[in-house]
Short mmCIF file of C-alpha atoms in Angstrom, two decimals:
data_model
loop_
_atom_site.label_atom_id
_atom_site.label_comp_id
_atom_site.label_asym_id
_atom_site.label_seq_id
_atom_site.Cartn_x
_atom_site.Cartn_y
_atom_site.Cartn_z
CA UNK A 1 0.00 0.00 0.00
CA UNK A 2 3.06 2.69 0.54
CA UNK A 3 3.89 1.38 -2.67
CA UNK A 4 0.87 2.56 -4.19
CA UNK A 5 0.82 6.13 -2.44
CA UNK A 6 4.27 6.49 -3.63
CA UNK A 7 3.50 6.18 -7.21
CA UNK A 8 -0.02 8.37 -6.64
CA UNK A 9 2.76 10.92 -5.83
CA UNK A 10 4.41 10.59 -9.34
CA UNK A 11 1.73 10.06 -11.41
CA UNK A 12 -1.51 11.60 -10.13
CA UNK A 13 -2.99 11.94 -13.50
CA UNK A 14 -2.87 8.24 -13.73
CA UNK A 15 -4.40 7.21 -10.90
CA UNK A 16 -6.68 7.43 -8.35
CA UNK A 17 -6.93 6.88 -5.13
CA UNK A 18 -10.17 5.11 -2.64
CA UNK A 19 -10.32 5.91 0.91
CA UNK A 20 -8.37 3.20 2.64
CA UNK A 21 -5.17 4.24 0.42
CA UNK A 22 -5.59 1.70 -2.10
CA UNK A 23 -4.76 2.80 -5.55
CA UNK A 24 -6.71 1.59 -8.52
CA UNK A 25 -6.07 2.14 -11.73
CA UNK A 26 -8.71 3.17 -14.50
CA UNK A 27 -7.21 1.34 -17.45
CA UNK A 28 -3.93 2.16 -16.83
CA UNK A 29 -1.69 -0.12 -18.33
CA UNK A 30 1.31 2.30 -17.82
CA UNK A 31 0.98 1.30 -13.74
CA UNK A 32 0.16 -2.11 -14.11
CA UNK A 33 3.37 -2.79 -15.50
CA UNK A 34 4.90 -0.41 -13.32
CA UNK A 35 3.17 -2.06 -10.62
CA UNK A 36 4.58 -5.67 -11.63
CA UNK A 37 8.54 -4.22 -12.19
CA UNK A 38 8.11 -4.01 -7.91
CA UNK A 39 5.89 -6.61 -7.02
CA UNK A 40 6.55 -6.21 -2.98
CA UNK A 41 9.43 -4.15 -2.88
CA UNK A 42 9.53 -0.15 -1.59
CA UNK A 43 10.48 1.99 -3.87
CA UNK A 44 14.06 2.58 -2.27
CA UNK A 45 15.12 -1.03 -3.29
CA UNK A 46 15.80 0.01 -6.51
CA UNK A 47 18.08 2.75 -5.33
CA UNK A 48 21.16 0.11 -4.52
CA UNK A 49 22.96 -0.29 -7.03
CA UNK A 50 22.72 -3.61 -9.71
CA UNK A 51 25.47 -6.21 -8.53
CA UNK A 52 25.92 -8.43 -11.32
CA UNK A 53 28.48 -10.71 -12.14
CA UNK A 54 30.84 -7.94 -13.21
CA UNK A 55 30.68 -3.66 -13.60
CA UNK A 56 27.89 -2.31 -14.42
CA UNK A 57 28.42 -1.26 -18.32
CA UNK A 58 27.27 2.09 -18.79
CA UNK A 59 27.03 3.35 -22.83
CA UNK A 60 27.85 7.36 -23.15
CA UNK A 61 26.29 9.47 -26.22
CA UNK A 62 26.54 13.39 -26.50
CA UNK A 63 24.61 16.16 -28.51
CA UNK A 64 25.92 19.87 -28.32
CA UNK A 65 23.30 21.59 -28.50
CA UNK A 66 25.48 24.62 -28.58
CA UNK A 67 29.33 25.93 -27.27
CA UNK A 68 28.00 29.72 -26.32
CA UNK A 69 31.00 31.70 -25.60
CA UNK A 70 34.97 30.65 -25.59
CA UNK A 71 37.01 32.46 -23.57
CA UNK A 72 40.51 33.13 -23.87
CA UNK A 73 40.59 35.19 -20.59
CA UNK A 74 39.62 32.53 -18.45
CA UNK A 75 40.72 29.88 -20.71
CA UNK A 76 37.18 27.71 -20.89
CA UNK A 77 34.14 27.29 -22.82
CA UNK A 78 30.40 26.89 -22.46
CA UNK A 79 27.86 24.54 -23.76
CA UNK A 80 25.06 23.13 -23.50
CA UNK A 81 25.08 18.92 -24.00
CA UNK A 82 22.11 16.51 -24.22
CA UNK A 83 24.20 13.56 -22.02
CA UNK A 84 22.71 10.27 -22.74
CA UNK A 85 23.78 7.47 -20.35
CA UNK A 86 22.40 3.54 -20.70
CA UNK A 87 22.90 0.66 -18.90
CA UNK A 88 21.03 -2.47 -18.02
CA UNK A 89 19.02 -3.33 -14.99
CA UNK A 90 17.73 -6.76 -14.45
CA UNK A 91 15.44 -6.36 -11.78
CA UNK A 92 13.57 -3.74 -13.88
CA UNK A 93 13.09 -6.07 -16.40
CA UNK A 94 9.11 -6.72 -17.29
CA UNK A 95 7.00 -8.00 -19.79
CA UNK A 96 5.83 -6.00 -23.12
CA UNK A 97 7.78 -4.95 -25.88
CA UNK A 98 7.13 -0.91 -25.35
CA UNK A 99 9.52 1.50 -23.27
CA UNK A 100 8.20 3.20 -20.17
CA UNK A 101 9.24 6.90 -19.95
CA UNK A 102 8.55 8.12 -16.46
CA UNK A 103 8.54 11.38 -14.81
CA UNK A 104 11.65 12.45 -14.04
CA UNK A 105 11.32 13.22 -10.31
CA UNK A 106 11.77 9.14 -10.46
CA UNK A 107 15.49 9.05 -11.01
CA UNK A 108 15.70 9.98 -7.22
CA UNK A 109 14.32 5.79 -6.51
CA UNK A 110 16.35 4.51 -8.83
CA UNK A 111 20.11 3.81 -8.99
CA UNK A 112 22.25 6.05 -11.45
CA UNK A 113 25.47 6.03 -12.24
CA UNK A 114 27.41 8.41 -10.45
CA UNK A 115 28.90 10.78 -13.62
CA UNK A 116 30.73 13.95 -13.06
CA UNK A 117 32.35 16.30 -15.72
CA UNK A 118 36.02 16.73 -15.15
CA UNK A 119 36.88 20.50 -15.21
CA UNK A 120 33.64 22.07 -14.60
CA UNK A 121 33.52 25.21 -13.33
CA UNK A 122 29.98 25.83 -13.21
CA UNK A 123 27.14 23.29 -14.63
CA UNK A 124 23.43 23.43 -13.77
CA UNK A 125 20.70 21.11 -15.08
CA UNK A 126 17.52 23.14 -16.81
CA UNK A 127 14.14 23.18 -15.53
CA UNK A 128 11.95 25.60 -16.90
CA UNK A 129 9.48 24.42 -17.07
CA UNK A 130 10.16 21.09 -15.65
CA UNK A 131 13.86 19.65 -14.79
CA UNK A 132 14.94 18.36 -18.36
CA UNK A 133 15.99 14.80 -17.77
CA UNK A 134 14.43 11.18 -18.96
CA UNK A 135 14.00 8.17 -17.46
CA UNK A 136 13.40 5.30 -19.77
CA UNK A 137 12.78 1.67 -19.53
CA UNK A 138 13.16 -1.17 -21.79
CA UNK A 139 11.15 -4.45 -21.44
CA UNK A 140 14.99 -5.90 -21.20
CA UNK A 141 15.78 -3.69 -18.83
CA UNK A 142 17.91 -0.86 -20.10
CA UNK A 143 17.47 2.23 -18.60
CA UNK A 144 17.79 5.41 -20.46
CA UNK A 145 18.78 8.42 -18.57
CA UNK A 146 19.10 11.89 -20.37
CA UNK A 147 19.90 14.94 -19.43
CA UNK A 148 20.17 19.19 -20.86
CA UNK A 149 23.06 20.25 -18.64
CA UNK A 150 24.94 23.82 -19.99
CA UNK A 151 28.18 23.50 -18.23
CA UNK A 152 31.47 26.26 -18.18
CA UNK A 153 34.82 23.47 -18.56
CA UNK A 154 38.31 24.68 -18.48
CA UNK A 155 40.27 24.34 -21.63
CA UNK A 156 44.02 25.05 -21.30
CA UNK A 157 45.11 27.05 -24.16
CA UNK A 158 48.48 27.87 -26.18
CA UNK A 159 48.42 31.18 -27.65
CA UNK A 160 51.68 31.64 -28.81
CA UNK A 161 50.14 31.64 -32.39
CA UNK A 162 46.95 33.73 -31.60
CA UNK A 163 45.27 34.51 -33.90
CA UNK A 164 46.21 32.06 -36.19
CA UNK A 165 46.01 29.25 -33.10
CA UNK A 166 44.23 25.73 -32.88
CA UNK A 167 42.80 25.00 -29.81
CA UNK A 168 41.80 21.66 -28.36
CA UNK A 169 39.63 21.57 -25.16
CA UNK A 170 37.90 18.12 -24.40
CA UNK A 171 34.91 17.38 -22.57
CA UNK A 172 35.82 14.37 -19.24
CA UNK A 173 33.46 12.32 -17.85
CA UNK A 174 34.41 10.45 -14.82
CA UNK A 175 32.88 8.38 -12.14
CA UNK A 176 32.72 10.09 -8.66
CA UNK A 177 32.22 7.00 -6.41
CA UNK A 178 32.17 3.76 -8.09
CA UNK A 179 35.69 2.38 -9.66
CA UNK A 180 36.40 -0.17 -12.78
CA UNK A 181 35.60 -2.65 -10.81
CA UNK A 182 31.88 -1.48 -10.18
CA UNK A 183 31.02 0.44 -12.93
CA UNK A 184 32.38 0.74 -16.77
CA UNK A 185 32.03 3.58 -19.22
CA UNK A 186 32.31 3.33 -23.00
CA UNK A 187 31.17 5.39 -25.92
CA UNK A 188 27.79 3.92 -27.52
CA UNK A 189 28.68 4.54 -31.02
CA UNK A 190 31.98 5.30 -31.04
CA UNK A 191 33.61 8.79 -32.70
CA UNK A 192 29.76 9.04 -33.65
CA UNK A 193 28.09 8.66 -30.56
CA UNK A 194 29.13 12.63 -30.51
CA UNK A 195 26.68 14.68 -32.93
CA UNK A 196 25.76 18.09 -33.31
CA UNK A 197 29.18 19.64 -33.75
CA UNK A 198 28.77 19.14 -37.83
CA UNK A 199 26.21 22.02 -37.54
CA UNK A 200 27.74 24.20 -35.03
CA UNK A 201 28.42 27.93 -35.97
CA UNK A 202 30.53 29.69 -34.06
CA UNK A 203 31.64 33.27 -33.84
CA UNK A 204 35.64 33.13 -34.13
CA UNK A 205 36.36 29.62 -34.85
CA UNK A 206 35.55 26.67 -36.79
CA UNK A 207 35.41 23.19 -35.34
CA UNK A 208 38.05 20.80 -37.42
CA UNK A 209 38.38 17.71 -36.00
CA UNK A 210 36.96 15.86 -33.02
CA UNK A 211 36.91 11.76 -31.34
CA UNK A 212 36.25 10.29 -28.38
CA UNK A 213 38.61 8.60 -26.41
CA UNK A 214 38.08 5.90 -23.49
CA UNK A 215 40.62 5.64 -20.66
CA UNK A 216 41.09 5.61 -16.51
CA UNK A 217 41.44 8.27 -13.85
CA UNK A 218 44.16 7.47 -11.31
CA UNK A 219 43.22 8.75 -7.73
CA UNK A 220 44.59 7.82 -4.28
CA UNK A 221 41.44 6.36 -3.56
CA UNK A 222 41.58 4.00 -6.81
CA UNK A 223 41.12 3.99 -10.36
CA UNK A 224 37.70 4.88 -12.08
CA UNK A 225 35.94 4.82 -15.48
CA UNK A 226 36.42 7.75 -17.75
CA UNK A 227 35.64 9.23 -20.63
CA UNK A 228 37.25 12.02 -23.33
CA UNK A 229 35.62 13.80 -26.00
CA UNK A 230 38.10 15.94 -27.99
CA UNK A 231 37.11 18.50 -30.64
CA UNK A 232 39.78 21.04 -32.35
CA UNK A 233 38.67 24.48 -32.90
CA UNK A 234 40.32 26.48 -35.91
CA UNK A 235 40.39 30.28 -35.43
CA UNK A 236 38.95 32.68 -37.90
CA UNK A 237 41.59 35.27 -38.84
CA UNK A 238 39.66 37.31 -41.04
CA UNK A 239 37.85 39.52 -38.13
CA UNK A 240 41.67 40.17 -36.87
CA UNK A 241 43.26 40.96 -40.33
CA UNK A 242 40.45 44.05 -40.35
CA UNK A 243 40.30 45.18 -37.30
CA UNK A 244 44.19 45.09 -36.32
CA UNK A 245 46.62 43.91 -39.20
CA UNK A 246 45.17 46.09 -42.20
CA UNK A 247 45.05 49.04 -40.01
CA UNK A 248 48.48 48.44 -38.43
CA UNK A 249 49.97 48.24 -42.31
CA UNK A 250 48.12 51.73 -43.11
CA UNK A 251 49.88 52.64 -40.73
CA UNK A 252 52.57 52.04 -41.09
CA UNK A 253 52.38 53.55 -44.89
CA UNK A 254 51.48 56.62 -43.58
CA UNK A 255 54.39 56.85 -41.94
CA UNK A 256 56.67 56.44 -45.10
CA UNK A 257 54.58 59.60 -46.43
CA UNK A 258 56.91 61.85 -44.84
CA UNK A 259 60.07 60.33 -46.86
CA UNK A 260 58.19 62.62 -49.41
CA UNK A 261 57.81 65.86 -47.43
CA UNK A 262 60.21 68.52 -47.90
CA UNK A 263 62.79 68.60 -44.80
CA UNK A 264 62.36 72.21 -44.48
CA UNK A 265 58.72 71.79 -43.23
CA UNK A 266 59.73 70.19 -39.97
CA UNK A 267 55.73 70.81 -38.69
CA UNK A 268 54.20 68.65 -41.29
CA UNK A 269 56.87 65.85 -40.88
CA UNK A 270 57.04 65.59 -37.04
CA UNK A 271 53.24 65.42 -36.83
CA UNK A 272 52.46 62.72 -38.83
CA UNK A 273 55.33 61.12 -37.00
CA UNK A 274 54.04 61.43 -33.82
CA UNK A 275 50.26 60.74 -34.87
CA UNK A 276 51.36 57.35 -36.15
CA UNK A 277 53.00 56.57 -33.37
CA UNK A 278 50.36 57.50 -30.87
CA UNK A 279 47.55 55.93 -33.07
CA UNK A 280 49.55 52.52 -33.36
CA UNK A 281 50.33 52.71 -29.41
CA UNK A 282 46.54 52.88 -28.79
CA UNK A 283 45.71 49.91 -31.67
CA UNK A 284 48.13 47.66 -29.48
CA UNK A 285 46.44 48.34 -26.31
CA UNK A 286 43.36 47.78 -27.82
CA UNK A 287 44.08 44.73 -29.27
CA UNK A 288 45.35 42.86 -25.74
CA UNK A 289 42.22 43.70 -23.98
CA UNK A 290 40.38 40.68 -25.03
CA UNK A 291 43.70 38.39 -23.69
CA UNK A 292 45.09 37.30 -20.46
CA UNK A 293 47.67 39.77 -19.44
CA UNK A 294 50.46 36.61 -18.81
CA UNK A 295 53.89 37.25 -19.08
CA UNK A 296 54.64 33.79 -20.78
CA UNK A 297 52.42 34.48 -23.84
CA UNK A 298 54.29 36.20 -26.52
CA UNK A 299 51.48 36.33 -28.80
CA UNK A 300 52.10 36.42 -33.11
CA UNK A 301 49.85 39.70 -32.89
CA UNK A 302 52.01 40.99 -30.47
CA UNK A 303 55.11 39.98 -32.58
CA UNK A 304 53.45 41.88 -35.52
CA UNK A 305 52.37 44.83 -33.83
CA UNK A 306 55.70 45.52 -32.51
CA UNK A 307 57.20 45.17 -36.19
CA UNK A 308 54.76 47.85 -37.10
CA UNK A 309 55.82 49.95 -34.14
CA UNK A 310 59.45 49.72 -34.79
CA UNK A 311 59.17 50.49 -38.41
CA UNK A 312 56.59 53.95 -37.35
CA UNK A 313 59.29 54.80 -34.59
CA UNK A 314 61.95 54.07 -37.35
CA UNK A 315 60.44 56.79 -39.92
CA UNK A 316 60.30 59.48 -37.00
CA UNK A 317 63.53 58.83 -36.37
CA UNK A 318 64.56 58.92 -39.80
CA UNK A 319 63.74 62.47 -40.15
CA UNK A 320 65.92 63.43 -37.14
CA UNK A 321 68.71 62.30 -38.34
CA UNK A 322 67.85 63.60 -41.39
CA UNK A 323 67.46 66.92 -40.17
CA UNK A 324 70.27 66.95 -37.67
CA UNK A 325 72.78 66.13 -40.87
CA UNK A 326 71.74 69.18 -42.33
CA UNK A 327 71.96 71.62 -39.85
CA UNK A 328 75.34 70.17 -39.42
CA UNK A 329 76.44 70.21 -42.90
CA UNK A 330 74.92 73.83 -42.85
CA UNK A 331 77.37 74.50 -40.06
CA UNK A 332 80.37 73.24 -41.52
CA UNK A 333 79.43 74.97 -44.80
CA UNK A 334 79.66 78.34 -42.53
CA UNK A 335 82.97 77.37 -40.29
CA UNK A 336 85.06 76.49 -43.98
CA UNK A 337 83.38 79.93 -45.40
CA UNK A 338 84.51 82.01 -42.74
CA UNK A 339 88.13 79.57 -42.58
CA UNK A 340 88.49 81.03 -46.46
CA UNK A 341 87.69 84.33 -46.48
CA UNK A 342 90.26 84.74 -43.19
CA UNK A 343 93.05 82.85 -45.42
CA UNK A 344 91.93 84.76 -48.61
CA UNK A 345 92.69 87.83 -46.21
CA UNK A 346 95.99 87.16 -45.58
CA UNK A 347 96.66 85.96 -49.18
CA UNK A 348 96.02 89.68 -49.86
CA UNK A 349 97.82 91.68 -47.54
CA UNK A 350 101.16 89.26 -48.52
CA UNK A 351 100.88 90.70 -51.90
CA UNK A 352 100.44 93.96 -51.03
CA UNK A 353 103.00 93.92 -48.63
CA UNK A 354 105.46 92.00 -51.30
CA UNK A 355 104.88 94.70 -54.05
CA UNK A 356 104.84 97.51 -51.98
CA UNK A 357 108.20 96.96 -50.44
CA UNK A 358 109.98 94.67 -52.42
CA UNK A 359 113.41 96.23 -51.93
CA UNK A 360 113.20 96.63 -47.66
CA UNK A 361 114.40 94.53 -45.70
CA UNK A 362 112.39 94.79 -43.16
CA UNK A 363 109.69 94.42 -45.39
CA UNK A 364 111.22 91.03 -46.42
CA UNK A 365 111.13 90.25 -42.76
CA UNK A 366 107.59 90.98 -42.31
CA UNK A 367 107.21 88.75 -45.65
CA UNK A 368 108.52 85.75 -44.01
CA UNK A 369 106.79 86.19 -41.26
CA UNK A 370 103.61 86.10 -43.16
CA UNK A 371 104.05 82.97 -44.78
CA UNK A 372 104.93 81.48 -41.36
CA UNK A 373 101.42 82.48 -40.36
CA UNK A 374 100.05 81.09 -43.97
CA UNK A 375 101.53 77.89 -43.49
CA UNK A 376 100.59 78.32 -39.76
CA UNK A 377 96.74 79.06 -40.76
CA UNK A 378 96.93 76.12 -43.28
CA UNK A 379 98.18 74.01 -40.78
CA UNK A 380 95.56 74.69 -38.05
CA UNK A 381 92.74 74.45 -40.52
CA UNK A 382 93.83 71.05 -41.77
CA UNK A 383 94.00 69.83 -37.86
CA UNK A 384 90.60 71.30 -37.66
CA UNK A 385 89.81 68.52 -40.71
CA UNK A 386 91.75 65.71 -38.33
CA UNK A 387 91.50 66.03 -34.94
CA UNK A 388 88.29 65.30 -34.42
CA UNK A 389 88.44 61.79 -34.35
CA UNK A 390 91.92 61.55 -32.53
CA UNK A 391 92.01 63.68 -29.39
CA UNK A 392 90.08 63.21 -25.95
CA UNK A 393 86.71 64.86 -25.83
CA UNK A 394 83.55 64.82 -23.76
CA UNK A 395 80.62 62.41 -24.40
CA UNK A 396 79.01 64.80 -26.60
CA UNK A 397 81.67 66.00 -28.99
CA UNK A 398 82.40 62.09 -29.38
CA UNK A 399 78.97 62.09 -29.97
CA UNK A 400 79.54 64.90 -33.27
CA UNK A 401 82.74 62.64 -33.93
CA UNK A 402 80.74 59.46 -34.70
CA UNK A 403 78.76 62.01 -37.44
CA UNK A 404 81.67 63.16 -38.82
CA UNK A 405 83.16 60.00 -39.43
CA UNK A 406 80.09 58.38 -40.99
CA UNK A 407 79.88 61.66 -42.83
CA UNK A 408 76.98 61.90 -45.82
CA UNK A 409 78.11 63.80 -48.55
CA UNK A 410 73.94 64.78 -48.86
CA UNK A 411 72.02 64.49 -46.36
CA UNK A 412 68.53 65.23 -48.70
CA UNK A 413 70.05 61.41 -50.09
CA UNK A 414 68.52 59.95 -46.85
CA UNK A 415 65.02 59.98 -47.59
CA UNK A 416 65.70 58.78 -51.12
CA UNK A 417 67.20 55.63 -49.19
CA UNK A 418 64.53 55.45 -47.03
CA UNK A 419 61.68 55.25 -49.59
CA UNK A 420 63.24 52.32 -51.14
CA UNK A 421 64.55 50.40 -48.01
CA UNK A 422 61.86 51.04 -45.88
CA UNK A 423 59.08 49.45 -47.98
CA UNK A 424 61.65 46.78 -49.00
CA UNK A 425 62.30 45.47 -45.25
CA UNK A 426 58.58 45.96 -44.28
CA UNK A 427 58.19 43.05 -47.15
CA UNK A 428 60.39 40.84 -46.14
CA UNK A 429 59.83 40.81 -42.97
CA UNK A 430 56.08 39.93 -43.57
CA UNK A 431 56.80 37.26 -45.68
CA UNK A 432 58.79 35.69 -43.09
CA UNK A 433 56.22 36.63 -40.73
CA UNK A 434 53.38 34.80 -42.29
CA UNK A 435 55.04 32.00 -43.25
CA UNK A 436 56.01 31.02 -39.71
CA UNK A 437 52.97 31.25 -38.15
CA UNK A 438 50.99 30.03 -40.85
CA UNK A 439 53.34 27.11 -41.60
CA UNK A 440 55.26 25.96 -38.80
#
């Protein structure tokens, strides 16, 4: 008679109940058989679990219903599964050849397996508007037991190649209590018994390859049943070559516009010089705010970024050189003009002095003496040519020393170099860029 009230409890649509308690069904052939799985039993019988001769088998199928987001942050992913779990009872075995499928609430008097995903972070079952799981029984005995579970799993992630990375995550199911010797896991169908995944669209990747795998977990407390699904996702570069790498080239172009600009409008050059640079220091931040700020992960977008950056930094620099070689050519084009007028001076006043008083002695004195300060002037002005390189100086006229040693005849011939090297080095280095990280 419990018995009966028990079941009036799950299925009060079913049946009805008299005063004394004693159920009786009004053609219901759904509790009759019911009724003859327990014949005297209480409903907590069937909560032990089946001891036959050896585990308990339990067959695993999957459906993703959907992977929601994938986060490189926290390095997981969510989904939402359909987890399908059979396995064979004998003592619910009854006569018929149709299935029962009973209220779910009824999983809590029977015995499940005890199945756990490995990894979760957060899972919940659904219920709106009932808690979405299936019990289902087989004239044989085989239970079905389904459930919609959306679950958040770890995935650990290598994104030294981001954004041209593969990622694979899995999906673990393990056994929380019972080990190999009680219990047994395998996939129903095999790499099939996943589906679902063949249909899946996802925002920044595309899923390659997946399979299912069977193997053990090794605890201190034993070794249990488990279960691997592996899938590989493929990420989509095209969303990253238009927001970051197309803009960081344009970039970078603009930069080489200023090879073009006259040197004499130092305005126009030094602000697109320092607009590039600013505008390619803000693309980088942006484009790390959607990643894990780890040391260990030096990214390909980071690699190419800083390319970009050096080669922006490069053209501003460019132009100061550029423009400190011709102030300084300037200068020395002033220091030898006022070095040959003095000398052109004295040229003069010798030949006065020489046909003015050729016949004087004295003047023939003062003669000599002014070719000992010719020679001396010549002298000192082709020191001036020499010792810069030779005699001690402070930091910063070693500094001028280097320039004047590695003198350019034109300076206005550096940004004719730079438009062709430039350009010419940005190419090759991209070539070798994307053929690394696309390749190897």
């Amino acid at each position: 008679m419990d018995q009966m009230l028990q079941m009036e409890e799950f299925f009060p649509p079913l049946c009805t109940s008299e005063q004394k308690g004693v159920m009786h069904c009004e053609d219901c052939t759904f509790c009759t058989l019911f009724c003859s799985i327990f014949p005297q039993y209480p409903f907590s019988w069937a909560k032990k679990k089946y001891k036959p001769d050896g585990p308990v088998s339990v067959g695993m199928s999957l459906d993703i219903a959907s992977i929601d987001t994938i986060s490189e942050i926290n390095m997981d992913y969510t989904a939402t599964i359909f987890l399908r779990q059979r396995w064979t009872d004998e003592r619910l075995c009854f006569d018929g050849n149709k299935s029962l499928s009973l209220d779910g609430r009824l999983v809590e008097m029977l015995w499940v397996p005890d199945t756990f995903i490995v990894d979760s972070k957060k899972s919940f079952l659904h219920d709106i508007t009932v808690e979405n799981r299936l019990i289902r029984i087989y004239p044989n005995g085989t239970v079905l037991y389904a459930l919609r579970i959306t679950t958040t799993v770890a995935c650990s992630m290598d994104l030294t190649k981001y954004p041209m990375d593969k990622q694979t995550c899995t999906l673990q199911l393990e056994s929380w209590g019972y080990n190999i010797n009680d219990v047994t896991f395998y996939w129903t169908r095999g790499n099939d018994s996943v589906r679902g995944l063949d249909t899946l669209r996802l925002a920044q990747y595309t899923v390659e390859d997946h399979f299912t795998s069977v193997s053990e977990a090794v605890y201190e407390t034993g070794h249990y049943p488990k279960l691997v699904f592996h899938f590989e996702l493929k990420r989509n570069i095209l969303y990253f070559i238009l927001e970051t790498y197309v803009p960081s080239i344009l970039l970078v172009v603009l930069s080489w516009v200023s090879f073009w600009i006259s040197q004499s409008s130092v305005p126009a050059r030094i602000c697109i010089g320092v607009t590039t640079v600013l505008t390619m220091t803000t693309l980088m931040m942006g484009a790390r705010t959607s990643l894990p700020n780890a040391n260990c992960f030096i990214k390909a977008i980071d690699v190419y970024l800083g390319i970009c950056f050096s080669f922006i930094f490069g053209a501003l620099l460019e132009y100061a050189v550029a423009h400190f070689c011709t102030l300084h050519r300037l200068s020395s084009k002033e220091l030898q003009k006022d070095e040959d007028e003095e000398v052109e001076e004295e040229r003069n006043g010798v030949l006065a002095a020489v046909t003015n008083s050729s016949s004087d002695p004295d003047d023939m004195n003062k003669l000599d003496s002014n070719k000992s300060s010719k020679t001396s002037v010549d002298g000192k002005r082709e020191r001036s040519k020499h010792s810069g390189c030779g005699s001690p100086m402070s930091v910063v006229k070693r500094l001028f020393c280097i320039f004047d040693c590695l003198h350019v005849k034109n300076p206005y011939h550096i940004d004719n170099y730079a438009r062709f090297s430039f350009p010419l080095s940005f190419i090759i280095i991209n070539v070798f860029y994307w053929v690394y990280y696309l390749y190897f």
